[in-house]
Structure formats: C-alpha cells, structure tokens
mmCIF file of C-alpha atoms in Angstrom:
data_model
loop_
_atom_site.group_PDB
_atom_site.id
_atom_site.type_symbol
_atom_site.label_atom_id
_atom_site.label_comp_id
_atom_site.label_asym_id
_atom_site.label_seq_id
_atom_site.Cartn_x
_atom_site.Cartn_y
_atom_site.Cartn_z
ATOM 1 C CA GLN A 1 -17.779 -44.965 5.618
ATOM 2 C CA ALA A 2 -17.513 -42.119 4.169
ATOM 3 C CA TRP A 3 -18.965 -40.376 7.428
ATOM 4 C CA GLU A 4 -16.711 -41.857 10.440
ATOM 5 C CA SER A 5 -13.788 -40.980 7.567
ATOM 6 C CA SER A 6 -14.625 -37.625 6.939
ATOM 7 C CA VAL A 7 -13.231 -34.389 9.322
ATOM 8 C CA ASN A 8 -17.081 -33.181 10.415
ATOM 9 C CA ASN A 9 -17.730 -36.390 12.151
ATOM 10 C CA PRO A 10 -16.668 -35.822 15.654
ATOM 11 C CA LEU A 11 -15.522 -39.063 16.787
ATOM 12 C CA ASN A 12 -12.605 -38.512 13.734
ATOM 13 C CA PRO A 13 -9.399 -37.451 15.172
ATOM 14 C CA LEU A 14 -8.744 -34.606 12.740
ATOM 15 C CA PHE A 15 -11.793 -33.126 13.512
ATOM 16 C CA PHE A 16 -10.090 -32.603 17.099
ATOM 17 C CA GLN A 17 -7.170 -31.824 15.990
ATOM 18 C CA LEU A 18 -8.926 -28.960 13.913
ATOM 19 C CA TRP A 19 -11.070 -27.853 16.443
ATOM 20 C CA GLN A 20 -8.442 -27.429 18.248
ATOM 21 C CA ALA A 21 -6.738 -25.127 15.681
ATOM 22 C CA TRP A 22 -9.259 -22.855 15.084
ATOM 23 C CA GLU A 23 -9.958 -22.768 18.910
ATOM 24 C CA SER A 24 -6.594 -21.830 19.054
ATOM 25 C CA SER A 25 -7.264 -19.630 15.940
ATOM 26 C CA VAL A 26 -6.871 -15.360 15.259
ATOM 27 C CA CYS A 27 -10.077 -15.950 13.664
ATOM 28 C CA ASN A 28 -11.682 -17.530 16.140
ATOM 29 C CA PRO A 29 -14.054 -15.207 18.048
ATOM 30 C CA LEU A 30 -13.692 -16.329 21.447
ATOM 31 C CA ASN A 31 -9.894 -16.246 21.493
ATOM 32 C CA LEU A 32 -8.706 -13.120 23.470
ATOM 33 C CA LEU A 33 -6.003 -12.609 20.461
ATOM 34 C CA PHE A 34 -8.936 -11.938 18.335
ATOM 35 C CA SER A 35 -10.492 -9.559 20.373
ATOM 36 C CA GLN A 36 -7.613 -7.511 21.096
ATOM 37 C CA LEU A 37 -6.442 -7.196 17.236
ATOM 38 C CA TRP A 38 -10.758 -6.409 16.712
ATOM 39 C CA GLN A 39 -10.085 -3.861 19.052
ATOM 40 C CA ALA A 40 -6.540 -2.619 17.455
ATOM 41 C CA TRP A 41 -8.868 -2.334 14.026
ATOM 42 C CA GLU A 42 -11.718 -0.692 15.293
ATOM 43 C CA SER A 43 -9.639 2.714 16.746
ATOM 44 C CA SER A 44 -7.614 2.115 13.468
ATOM 45 C CA VAL A 45 -7.108 4.762 10.447
ATOM 46 C CA TYR A 46 -7.869 1.954 8.326
ATOM 47 C CA ASN A 47 -10.883 1.032 9.379
ATOM 48 C CA PRO A 48 -13.260 2.287 7.028
ATOM 49 C CA LEU A 49 -15.810 2.946 9.929
ATOM 50 C CA LYS A 50 -13.467 5.739 11.623
ATOM 51 C CA PRO A 51 -14.635 9.335 11.172
ATOM 52 C CA LEU A 52 -10.336 9.747 10.399
ATOM 53 C CA PHE A 53 -10.259 7.255 7.855
ATOM 54 C CA PHE A 54 -12.634 9.345 6.068
ATOM 55 C CA GLN A 55 -11.115 12.550 6.534
ATOM 56 C CA GLN A 56 -8.014 10.588 5.583
ATOM 57 C CA TRP A 57 -9.491 9.848 2.202
ATOM 58 C CA GLN A 58 -11.349 12.938 1.158
ATOM 59 C CA ALA A 59 -7.351 14.308 1.487
ATOM 60 C CA TRP A 60 -6.199 11.413 -0.505
ATOM 61 C CA GLU A 61 -8.819 12.620 -3.292
ATOM 62 C CA SER A 62 -8.375 15.707 -3.552
ATOM 63 C CA SER A 63 -4.638 15.385 -3.643
ATOM 64 C CA VAL A 64 -1.945 16.007 -5.888
ATOM 65 C CA ASN A 65 -0.738 11.977 -5.738
ATOM 66 C CA ASN A 66 -3.829 10.520 -6.505
ATOM 67 C CA PRO A 67 -3.365 9.327 -10.509
ATOM 68 C CA LEU A 68 -7.601 10.104 -10.310
ATOM 69 C CA ASN A 69 -6.567 13.602 -9.733
ATOM 70 C CA PRO A 70 -7.334 15.701 -12.951
ATOM 71 C CA LEU A 71 -4.426 18.191 -11.485
ATOM 72 C CA PHE A 72 -2.688 15.009 -11.350
ATOM 73 C CA SER A 73 -3.440 14.318 -15.322
ATOM 74 C CA GLN A 74 -2.111 17.697 -15.979
ATOM 75 C CA LEU A 75 1.246 17.516 -13.931
ATOM 76 C CA TRP A 76 1.777 14.004 -14.452
ATOM 77 C CA GLN A 77 1.856 14.988 -18.780
ATOM 78 C CA ALA A 78 4.143 18.928 -17.877
ATOM 79 C CA TRP A 79 6.490 16.645 -16.105
ATOM 80 C CA LYS A 80 6.750 13.976 -19.042
ATOM 81 C CA SER A 81 7.382 17.335 -20.606
ATOM 82 C CA SER A 82 9.722 18.270 -18.353
ATOM 83 C CA VAL A 83 13.318 19.899 -19.712
ATOM 84 C CA ASN A 84 14.184 18.025 -15.851
ATOM 85 C CA ASN A 85 12.139 15.118 -16.602
ATOM 86 C CA PRO A 86 15.988 12.417 -17.827
ATOM 87 C CA LEU A 87 13.475 11.173 -20.365
ATOM 88 C CA ASN A 88 12.979 14.405 -22.180
ATOM 89 C CA PRO A 89 15.186 14.666 -25.054
ATOM 90 C CA LEU A 90 15.792 18.155 -24.984
ATOM 91 C CA PHE A 91 17.380 16.988 -20.550
ATOM 92 C CA SER A 92 19.772 15.098 -22.391
ATOM 93 C CA GLN A 93 21.243 18.239 -24.623
ATOM 94 C CA LEU A 94 20.806 19.973 -21.897
ATOM 95 C CA TRP A 95 23.336 18.320 -20.037
ATOM 96 C CA GLN A 96 25.347 17.015 -22.604
ATOM 97 C CA ALA A 97 26.232 21.533 -23.080
ATOM 98 C CA TRP A 98 25.810 21.956 -19.392
ATOM 99 C CA GLU A 99 29.300 19.428 -18.762
ATOM 100 C CA SER A 100 30.677 21.771 -21.474
ATOM 101 C CA SER A 101 30.420 24.497 -20.406
ATOM 102 C CA VAL A 102 32.465 27.472 -19.016
ATOM 103 C CA ASN A 103 29.779 27.324 -15.819
ATOM 104 C CA ASN A 104 30.364 23.224 -14.663
ATOM 105 C CA PRO A 105 32.930 23.889 -12.664
ATOM 106 C CA ARG A 106 34.438 20.771 -13.368
ATOM 107 C CA MET A 107 35.313 22.504 -16.532
ATOM 108 C CA ASN A 108 36.329 26.129 -15.697
ATOM 109 C CA PRO A 109 40.237 25.961 -15.310
ATOM 110 C CA LEU A 110 40.280 29.185 -13.063
ATOM 111 C CA SER A 111 38.296 26.861 -9.879
#
C-alpha cells in the first residue's frame, strides 16, 4: 500500500505529474532550454573554467576595492581618520567653520 501510493510508483498519477514537470524543467539535461542555459554559462565571464574569469578574479584580488587586500585596509583606516569623512569629529568642526566663514558665498555680502 505504501508503494502503491508512493511518488516513485509509475502507476501513481502523481508520478506522471512529477515526471512531466521534470521533463519540462530547466534542470533536466534533456530539455532544450537546459542546453541553451548551459551554453550561455559555459561562455559566461562567471564560469570559473573560463580564462576571462581568472583574469577578472586576479584583477579583483589585487584591487583596492577587495576588503582582503591589505591596501584596502590601509585606505579604509586613512579614510576613517580623514578630514573628508563626515563621521570624523574634525569634519564637523571644519564644516561649521566653513559655514560661518567669509569664504562661504552664502555668508559673503559682497557676492
């Protein structure tokens, strides 16, 4: 009885529904769409087997934007302590000084 009602039983209607769903599925290697997607993947930059992937990966590894690159850490620390960092208290002081400065076009009555 368990086998008769089992999804694995080819005589069970549910088996046929699942089989038809599988046949038209993108994951089915016999499906034409699977073949198209596979070919697209094979020629894709994101395919680790492609030389272009390795070139881009190596470029990324040595990139300043890669958080695992020591240079990224140095630049990040420099930014954190930078005057241009709005989270730095010195930025706030300089901004307030600029706002009330004669060099600020909004404060200069001659401009």
